[in-house]
CSV table of N, CA and C in Angstrom, one decimal:
chain,number,residue,atom,x,y,z
N,1,GLN,N,-28.3,-22.6,15.3
N,1,GLN,CA,-28.8,-23.9,15.7
N,1,GLN,C,-28.8,-24.0,17.3
N,2,LEU,N,-29.8,-24.5,17.8
N,2,LEU,CA,-29.9,-24.6,19.3
N,2,LEU,C,-30.1,-26.1,19.7
N,3,GLN,N,-29.5,-26.5,20.7
N,3,GLN,CA,-29.6,-27.9,21.2
N,3,GLN,C,-29.9,-27.9,22.7
N,4,ALA,N,-31.2,-28.3,23.0
N,4,ALA,CA,-31.6,-28.3,24.3
N,4,ALA,C,-31.4,-29.6,25.0
N,5,SER,N,-31.2,-29.6,26.3
N,5,SER,CA,-31.1,-30.8,27.0
N,5,SER,C,-31.4,-30.6,28.5
N,6,GLY,N,-31.5,-31.7,29.3
N,6,GLY,CA,-31.7,-31.6,30.7
N,6,GLY,C,-33.1,-31.9,31.2
N,7,GLY,N,-34.0,-32.1,30.4
N,7,GLY,CA,-35.3,-32.5,30.9
N,7,GLY,C,-35.3,-33.8,31.6
N,8,GLY,N,-36.5,-34.1,32.2
N,8,GLY,CA,-36.6,-35.4,32.9
N,8,GLY,C,-37.7,-35.3,33.9
N,9,LEU,N,-37.7,-36.2,34.9
N,9,LEU,CA,-38.7,-36.4,35.9
N,9,LEU,C,-38.2,-35.8,37.2
N,10,ALA,N,-39.1,-35.1,37.8
N,10,ALA,CA,-38.8,-34.5,39.2
N,10,ALA,C,-40.0,-34.6,40.0
N,11,GLN,N,-39.8,-34.6,41.3
N,11,GLN,CA,-40.9,-34.5,42.2
N,11,GLN,C,-41.2,-33.1,42.5
N,12,ALA,N,-42.5,-32.9,42.9
N,12,ALA,CA,-42.8,-31.5,43.3
N,12,ALA,C,-41.9,-31.0,44.4
N,13,GLY,N,-41.5,-29.8,44.3
N,13,GLY,CA,-40.5,-29.2,45.2
N,13,GLY,C,-39.0,-29.5,44.8
N,14,GLY,N,-38.8,-30.3,43.8
N,14,GLY,CA,-37.5,-30.6,43.4
N,14,GLY,C,-37.0,-29.6,42.4
N,15,SER,N,-35.8,-30.0,41.8
N,15,SER,CA,-35.1,-29.1,40.9
N,15,SER,C,-34.7,-29.8,39.6
N,16,LEU,N,-34.6,-29.1,38.5
N,16,LEU,CA,-34.0,-29.5,37.3
N,16,LEU,C,-33.2,-28.3,36.7
N,17,ARG,N,-32.2,-28.6,35.8
N,17,ARG,CA,-31.6,-27.6,35.1
N,17,ARG,C,-31.6,-27.9,33.6
N,18,LEU,N,-32.1,-27.0,32.8
N,18,LEU,CA,-32.1,-27.2,31.4
N,18,LEU,C,-30.9,-26.4,30.8
N,19,SER,N,-30.4,-27.0,29.7
N,19,SER,CA,-29.3,-26.3,29.0
N,19,SER,C,-29.7,-26.1,27.5
N,20,CYS,N,-29.2,-25.0,26.9
N,20,CYS,CA,-29.5,-24.8,25.5
N,20,CYS,C,-28.1,-24.3,24.9
N,21,ALA,N,-27.5,-25.1,24.1
N,21,ALA,CA,-26.3,-24.8,23.5
N,21,ALA,C,-26.5,-24.2,22.1
N,22,ALA,N,-25.9,-23.1,21.9
N,22,ALA,CA,-26.1,-22.4,20.6
N,22,ALA,C,-24.8,-22.5,19.8
N,23,SER,N,-25.0,-22.5,18.5
N,23,SER,CA,-23.8,-22.6,17.6
N,23,SER,C,-23.1,-21.3,17.5
N,24,SER,N,-23.8,-20.2,17.8
N,24,SER,CA,-23.1,-18.9,17.8
N,24,SER,C,-23.9,-18.0,18.7
N,25,ARG,N,-23.3,-16.9,19.1
N,25,ARG,CA,-24.0,-15.9,20.0
N,25,ARG,C,-25.1,-15.3,19.2
N,26,THR,N,-26.2,-14.9,19.9
N,26,THR,CA,-27.3,-14.2,19.3
N,26,THR,C,-27.7,-13.2,20.3
N,27,GLY,N,-28.7,-12.3,19.8
N,27,GLY,CA,-29.0,-11.2,20.7
N,27,GLY,C,-29.8,-11.6,22.0
N,28,VAL,N,-30.7,-12.5,21.8
N,28,VAL,CA,-31.6,-12.8,22.9
N,28,VAL,C,-31.9,-14.3,22.8
N,29,MET,N,-31.9,-14.9,24.0
N,29,MET,CA,-32.3,-16.3,24.1
N,29,MET,C,-33.3,-16.5,25.1
N,30,GLY,N,-34.3,-17.3,24.9
N,30,GLY,CA,-35.4,-17.5,25.8
N,30,GLY,C,-35.8,-18.9,25.9
N,31,TRP,N,-36.7,-19.2,26.9
N,31,TRP,CA,-37.3,-20.5,27.1
N,31,TRP,C,-38.8,-20.3,27.1
N,32,PHE,N,-39.4,-21.2,26.4
N,32,PHE,CA,-40.9,-21.3,26.3
N,32,PHE,C,-41.2,-22.7,26.7
N,33,ARG,N,-42.5,-22.9,27.0
N,33,ARG,CA,-43.0,-24.3,27.3
N,33,ARG,C,-44.4,-24.5,26.8
N,34,GLN,N,-44.7,-25.7,26.6
N,34,GLN,CA,-46.0,-26.1,26.1
N,34,GLN,C,-46.5,-27.3,26.8
N,35,ALA,N,-47.5,-27.2,27.5
N,35,ALA,CA,-48.2,-28.3,28.2
N,35,ALA,C,-49.2,-28.9,27.3
N,36,PRO,N,-49.5,-30.2,27.6
N,36,PRO,CA,-50.5,-30.9,26.7
N,36,PRO,C,-51.8,-30.1,26.7
N,37,GLY,N,-52.3,-29.9,25.4
N,37,GLY,CA,-53.6,-29.2,25.2
N,37,GLY,C,-53.5,-27.7,25.5
N,38,LYS,N,-52.3,-27.2,25.7
N,38,LYS,CA,-52.2,-25.7,25.9
N,38,LYS,C,-51.3,-25.1,24.9
N,39,GLU,N,-51.4,-23.8,24.8
N,39,GLU,CA,-50.6,-23.0,23.9
N,39,GLU,C,-49.2,-22.9,24.5
N,40,ARG,N,-48.2,-22.6,23.6
N,40,ARG,CA,-46.9,-22.4,24.0
N,40,ARG,C,-46.8,-21.1,24.8
N,41,GLU,N,-46.1,-21.1,25.9
N,41,GLU,CA,-46.1,-19.9,26.7
N,41,GLU,C,-44.7,-19.5,27.1
N,42,PHE,N,-44.5,-18.2,27.3
N,42,PHE,CA,-43.2,-17.7,27.7
N,42,PHE,C,-42.8,-18.1,29.1
N,43,VAL,N,-41.5,-18.4,29.3
N,43,VAL,CA,-41.0,-18.7,30.6
N,43,VAL,C,-40.0,-17.7,31.1
N,44,ALA,N,-38.9,-17.5,30.3
N,44,ALA,CA,-37.8,-16.6,30.7
N,44,ALA,C,-37.0,-16.2,29.4
N,45,VAL,N,-36.3,-15.1,29.5
N,45,VAL,CA,-35.5,-14.6,28.4
N,45,VAL,C,-34.3,-13.9,29.0
N,46,ILE,N,-33.2,-14.0,28.3
N,46,ILE,CA,-31.9,-13.3,28.7
N,46,ILE,C,-31.3,-12.6,27.5
N,47,ARG,N,-30.9,-11.4,27.7
N,47,ARG,CA,-30.2,-10.7,26.7
N,47,ARG,C,-28.7,-11.0,26.7
N,48,TRP,N,-28.2,-11.5,25.6
N,48,TRP,CA,-26.9,-12.0,25.6
N,48,TRP,C,-25.8,-11.0,26.0
N,49,GLY,N,-26.0,-9.8,25.6
N,49,GLY,CA,-24.9,-8.8,25.8
N,49,GLY,C,-24.7,-8.4,27.3
N,50,ASP,N,-25.8,-8.0,27.9
N,50,ASP,CA,-25.7,-7.5,29.3
N,50,ASP,C,-26.3,-8.5,30.4
N,51,GLY,N,-26.9,-9.6,29.9
N,51,GLY,CA,-27.4,-10.5,30.9
N,51,GLY,C,-28.7,-10.1,31.5
N,52,ASN,N,-29.3,-9.1,30.9
N,52,ASN,CA,-30.6,-8.7,31.4
N,52,ASN,C,-31.7,-9.8,31.2
N,53,THR,N,-32.5,-10.0,32.3
N,53,THR,CA,-33.5,-11.1,32.2
N,53,THR,C,-34.9,-10.6,32.5
N,54,ARG,N,-35.8,-11.5,32.0
N,54,ARG,CA,-37.2,-11.3,32.2
N,54,ARG,C,-37.8,-12.6,32.5
N,55,TYR,N,-38.9,-12.7,33.3
N,55,TYR,CA,-39.5,-13.9,33.7
N,55,TYR,C,-41.1,-13.8,33.6
N,56,ALA,N,-41.7,-14.9,33.3
N,56,ALA,CA,-43.1,-15.0,33.5
N,56,ALA,C,-43.5,-15.0,35.0
N,57,ASP,N,-44.6,-14.4,35.3
N,57,ASP,CA,-45.0,-14.3,36.7
N,57,ASP,C,-45.1,-15.7,37.3
N,58,SER,N,-45.5,-16.7,36.6
N,58,SER,CA,-45.7,-18.0,37.1
N,58,SER,C,-44.4,-18.7,37.6
N,59,VAL,N,-43.3,-18.2,37.1
N,59,VAL,CA,-42.0,-18.9,37.5
N,59,VAL,C,-41.1,-17.9,38.2
N,60,LYS,N,-41.5,-16.7,38.4
N,60,LYS,CA,-40.6,-15.7,39.0
N,60,LYS,C,-40.3,-16.1,40.5
N,61,GLY,N,-39.0,-16.1,40.8
N,61,GLY,CA,-38.6,-16.5,42.2
N,61,GLY,C,-38.3,-17.9,42.3
N,62,ARG,N,-38.7,-18.7,41.3
N,62,ARG,CA,-38.4,-20.2,41.3
N,62,ARG,C,-37.4,-20.6,40.2
N,63,PHE,N,-37.5,-19.9,39.1
N,63,PHE,CA,-36.6,-20.3,37.9
N,63,PHE,C,-35.6,-19.1,37.7
N,64,THR,N,-34.4,-19.5,37.3
N,64,THR,CA,-33.4,-18.6,37.0
N,64,THR,C,-32.8,-18.9,35.6
N,65,ILE,N,-32.7,-17.9,34.8
N,65,ILE,CA,-32.1,-18.1,33.5
N,65,ILE,C,-30.7,-17.4,33.6
N,66,SER,N,-29.7,-18.1,33.0
N,66,SER,CA,-28.4,-17.5,33.0
N,66,SER,C,-27.7,-18.0,31.7
N,67,ARG,N,-26.5,-17.4,31.5
N,67,ARG,CA,-25.7,-17.7,30.3
N,67,ARG,C,-24.3,-17.9,30.6
N,68,ASP,N,-23.6,-18.8,29.8
N,68,ASP,CA,-22.2,-19.0,29.9
N,68,ASP,C,-21.7,-18.5,28.6
N,69,ILE,N,-21.0,-17.4,28.6
N,69,ILE,CA,-20.5,-16.8,27.3
N,69,ILE,C,-19.5,-17.7,26.6
N,70,ALA,N,-18.6,-18.2,27.4
N,70,ALA,CA,-17.6,-19.1,26.8
N,70,ALA,C,-18.1,-20.3,26.1
N,71,LYS,N,-19.2,-20.9,26.7
N,71,LYS,CA,-19.8,-22.1,26.2
N,71,LYS,C,-20.9,-21.8,25.2
N,72,VAL,N,-21.3,-20.5,25.1
N,72,VAL,CA,-22.4,-20.1,24.2
N,72,VAL,C,-23.6,-21.0,24.6
N,73,THR,N,-23.9,-21.0,25.9
N,73,THR,CA,-25.0,-21.9,26.4
N,73,THR,C,-25.8,-21.1,27.4
N,74,VAL,N,-27.1,-21.3,27.3
N,74,VAL,CA,-28.1,-20.7,28.2
N,74,VAL,C,-28.6,-21.8,29.1
N,75,TYR,N,-28.8,-21.5,30.4
N,75,TYR,CA,-29.4,-22.4,31.3
N,75,TYR,C,-30.7,-21.9,31.9
N,76,LEU,N,-31.5,-22.9,32.3
N,76,LEU,CA,-32.7,-22.6,33.1
N,76,LEU,C,-32.7,-23.4,34.3
N,77,GLN,N,-32.4,-22.8,35.4
N,77,GLN,CA,-32.4,-23.5,36.7
N,77,GLN,C,-33.8,-23.5,37.2
N,78,MET,N,-34.4,-24.6,37.4
N,78,MET,CA,-35.8,-24.7,37.9
N,78,MET,C,-35.9,-25.3,39.3
N,79,ASN,N,-36.3,-24.5,40.2
N,79,ASN,CA,-36.4,-24.9,41.6
N,79,ASN,C,-37.8,-24.9,42.1
N,80,SER,N,-38.1,-25.5,43.2
N,80,SER,CA,-39.5,-25.5,43.7
N,80,SER,C,-40.5,-25.9,42.7
N,81,LEU,N,-40.2,-26.9,41.9
N,81,LEU,CA,-41.0,-27.3,40.8
N,81,LEU,C,-42.4,-27.7,41.3
N,82,LYS,N,-43.4,-27.5,40.4
N,82,LYS,CA,-44.8,-27.8,40.7
N,82,LYS,C,-45.3,-28.7,39.6
N,83,PRO,N,-46.3,-29.5,39.8
N,83,PRO,CA,-46.9,-30.3,38.8
N,83,PRO,C,-47.3,-29.5,37.5
N,84,GLU,N,-47.7,-28.2,37.8
N,84,GLU,CA,-48.1,-27.4,36.6
N,84,GLU,C,-47.0,-26.9,35.8
N,85,ASP,N,-45.8,-27.2,36.2
N,85,ASP,CA,-44.6,-26.9,35.4
N,85,ASP,C,-44.3,-28.0,34.3
N,86,THR,N,-45.1,-29.1,34.4
N,86,THR,CA,-44.9,-30.1,33.5
N,86,THR,C,-45.3,-29.6,32.1
N,87,ALA,N,-44.3,-29.8,31.2
N,87,ALA,CA,-44.5,-29.3,29.8
N,87,ALA,C,-43.2,-29.7,29.0
N,88,VAL,N,-43.3,-29.6,27.7
N,88,VAL,CA,-42.1,-29.6,26.8
N,88,VAL,C,-41.6,-28.2,26.8
N,89,TYR,N,-40.3,-28.1,27.1
N,89,TYR,CA,-39.6,-26.8,27.2
N,89,TYR,C,-38.8,-26.6,25.9
N,90,TYR,N,-38.9,-25.5,25.4
N,90,TYR,CA,-38.1,-25.1,24.1
N,90,TYR,C,-37.3,-23.9,24.4
N,91,CYS,N,-36.0,-24.0,23.9
N,91,CYS,CA,-35.2,-22.7,23.8
N,91,CYS,C,-35.4,-22.1,22.5
N,92,ALA,N,-35.2,-20.8,22.5
N,92,ALA,CA,-35.4,-20.0,21.2
N,92,ALA,C,-34.5,-18.8,21.2
N,93,ALA,N,-34.2,-18.3,20.1
N,93,ALA,CA,-33.3,-17.2,19.9
N,93,ALA,C,-33.8,-16.2,18.8
N,94,ARG,N,-33.4,-15.0,19.0
N,94,ARG,CA,-33.6,-14.0,17.9
N,94,ARG,C,-32.4,-13.1,18.0
N,95,PRO,N,-32.1,-12.4,16.9
N,95,PRO,CA,-30.8,-11.6,16.8
N,95,PRO,C,-30.9,-10.3,17.6
N,96,ILE,N,-32.1,-9.8,17.8
N,96,ILE,CA,-32.2,-8.5,18.5
N,96,ILE,C,-33.3,-8.5,19.5
N,97,TYR,N,-33.0,-7.8,20.7
N,97,TYR,CA,-34.0,-7.8,21.7
N,97,TYR,C,-35.3,-7.1,21.2
N,98,SER,N,-36.4,-7.7,21.7
N,98,SER,CA,-37.7,-7.1,21.3
N,98,SER,C,-38.5,-6.9,22.6
N,99,VAL,N,-39.2,-5.8,22.6
N,99,VAL,CA,-40.1,-5.5,23.8
N,99,VAL,C,-41.2,-6.6,23.9
N,100,ARG,N,-41.4,-7.3,22.8
N,100,ARG,CA,-42.4,-8.4,22.8
N,100,ARG,C,-41.6,-9.7,23.0
N,101,TYR,N,-40.7,-9.7,24.0
N,101,TYR,CA,-39.9,-10.9,24.2
N,101,TYR,C,-40.7,-12.1,24.7
N,102,TYR,N,-41.9,-11.9,25.1
N,102,TYR,CA,-42.8,-12.9,25.6
N,102,TYR,C,-43.5,-13.6,24.5
N,103,ASP,N,-43.4,-13.0,23.3
N,103,ASP,CA,-44.2,-13.5,22.1
N,103,ASP,C,-43.4,-14.5,21.3
N,104,SER,N,-43.8,-15.8,21.3
N,104,SER,CA,-43.0,-16.8,20.6
N,104,SER,C,-42.8,-16.5,19.1
N,105,GLU,N,-43.7,-15.7,18.5
N,105,GLU,CA,-43.6,-15.4,17.1
N,105,GLU,C,-42.4,-14.4,16.8
N,106,GLN,N,-41.9,-13.9,17.9
N,106,GLN,CA,-40.7,-13.0,17.7
N,106,GLN,C,-39.4,-13.7,17.5
N,107,TYR,N,-39.4,-15.0,17.7
N,107,TYR,CA,-38.2,-15.8,17.7
N,107,TYR,C,-38.1,-16.6,16.4
N,108,ASN,N,-37.0,-16.6,15.8
N,108,ASN,CA,-36.8,-17.3,14.5
N,108,ASN,C,-36.0,-18.5,14.5
N,109,ILE,N,-35.4,-18.8,15.7
N,109,ILE,CA,-34.5,-20.0,15.8
N,109,ILE,C,-35.1,-20.8,17.0
N,110,TRP,N,-35.3,-22.0,16.8
N,110,TRP,CA,-35.8,-22.9,17.9
N,110,TRP,C,-35.0,-24.1,18.0
N,111,GLY,N,-34.9,-24.6,19.3
N,111,GLY,CA,-34.3,-25.9,19.5
N,111,GLY,C,-35.4,-26.9,19.6
N,112,GLN,N,-34.9,-28.2,19.7
N,112,GLN,CA,-35.9,-29.2,19.9
N,112,GLN,C,-36.4,-29.2,21.3
N,113,GLY,N,-37.5,-29.6,21.6
N,113,GLY,CA,-38.1,-29.6,22.9
N,113,GLY,C,-37.5,-30.6,23.8
N,114,THR,N,-37.5,-30.3,25.1
N,114,THR,CA,-37.1,-31.3,26.1
N,114,THR,C,-38.2,-31.4,27.2
N,115,LEU,N,-38.6,-32.6,27.5
N,115,LEU,CA,-39.8,-32.8,28.3
N,115,LEU,C,-39.4,-32.8,29.8
N,116,VAL,N,-40.2,-32.0,30.5
N,116,VAL,CA,-40.1,-31.9,32.0
N,116,VAL,C,-41.4,-32.4,32.6
N,117,THR,N,-41.3,-33.4,33.5
N,117,THR,CA,-42.4,-33.9,34.1
N,117,THR,C,-42.3,-33.8,35.6
N,118,VAL,N,-43.2,-33.2,36.3
N,118,VAL,CA,-43.2,-33.0,37.7
N,118,VAL,C,-44.3,-33.8,38.3
N,119,SER,N,-44.0,-34.7,39.2
N,119,SER,CA,-45.0,-35.5,39.8
N,119,SER,C,-45.3,-34.9,41.2
N,120,SER,N,-46.6,-35.1,41.6
N,120,SER,CA,-47.1,-34.6,42.9
N,120,SER,C,-46.8,-35.5,44.0
């Protein structure tokens, strides 16, 4: 089970941090987002064991995914936010790392979405 939190309203250039608390450790946890009228897209992923990360090109250098092993929680620190980052953000998990980590269909556990709105 995944519980996402931390969404809200930010101005362009601002920051927000999302959290995703898991009921137990899993192999991989990631963040996806879905803007109105668009398909769900990959944002970032972290491998629980070694902390290895991957990012979408659109957020590379601005967003950072991290994990707190003790709290079984994954974070998404979002800096230099842009209006195009506005979306519902979802955390997701799967037991084993997949080379198709960017494909939402690879994930079998999803948290509820949290809305991020970035104003210009």
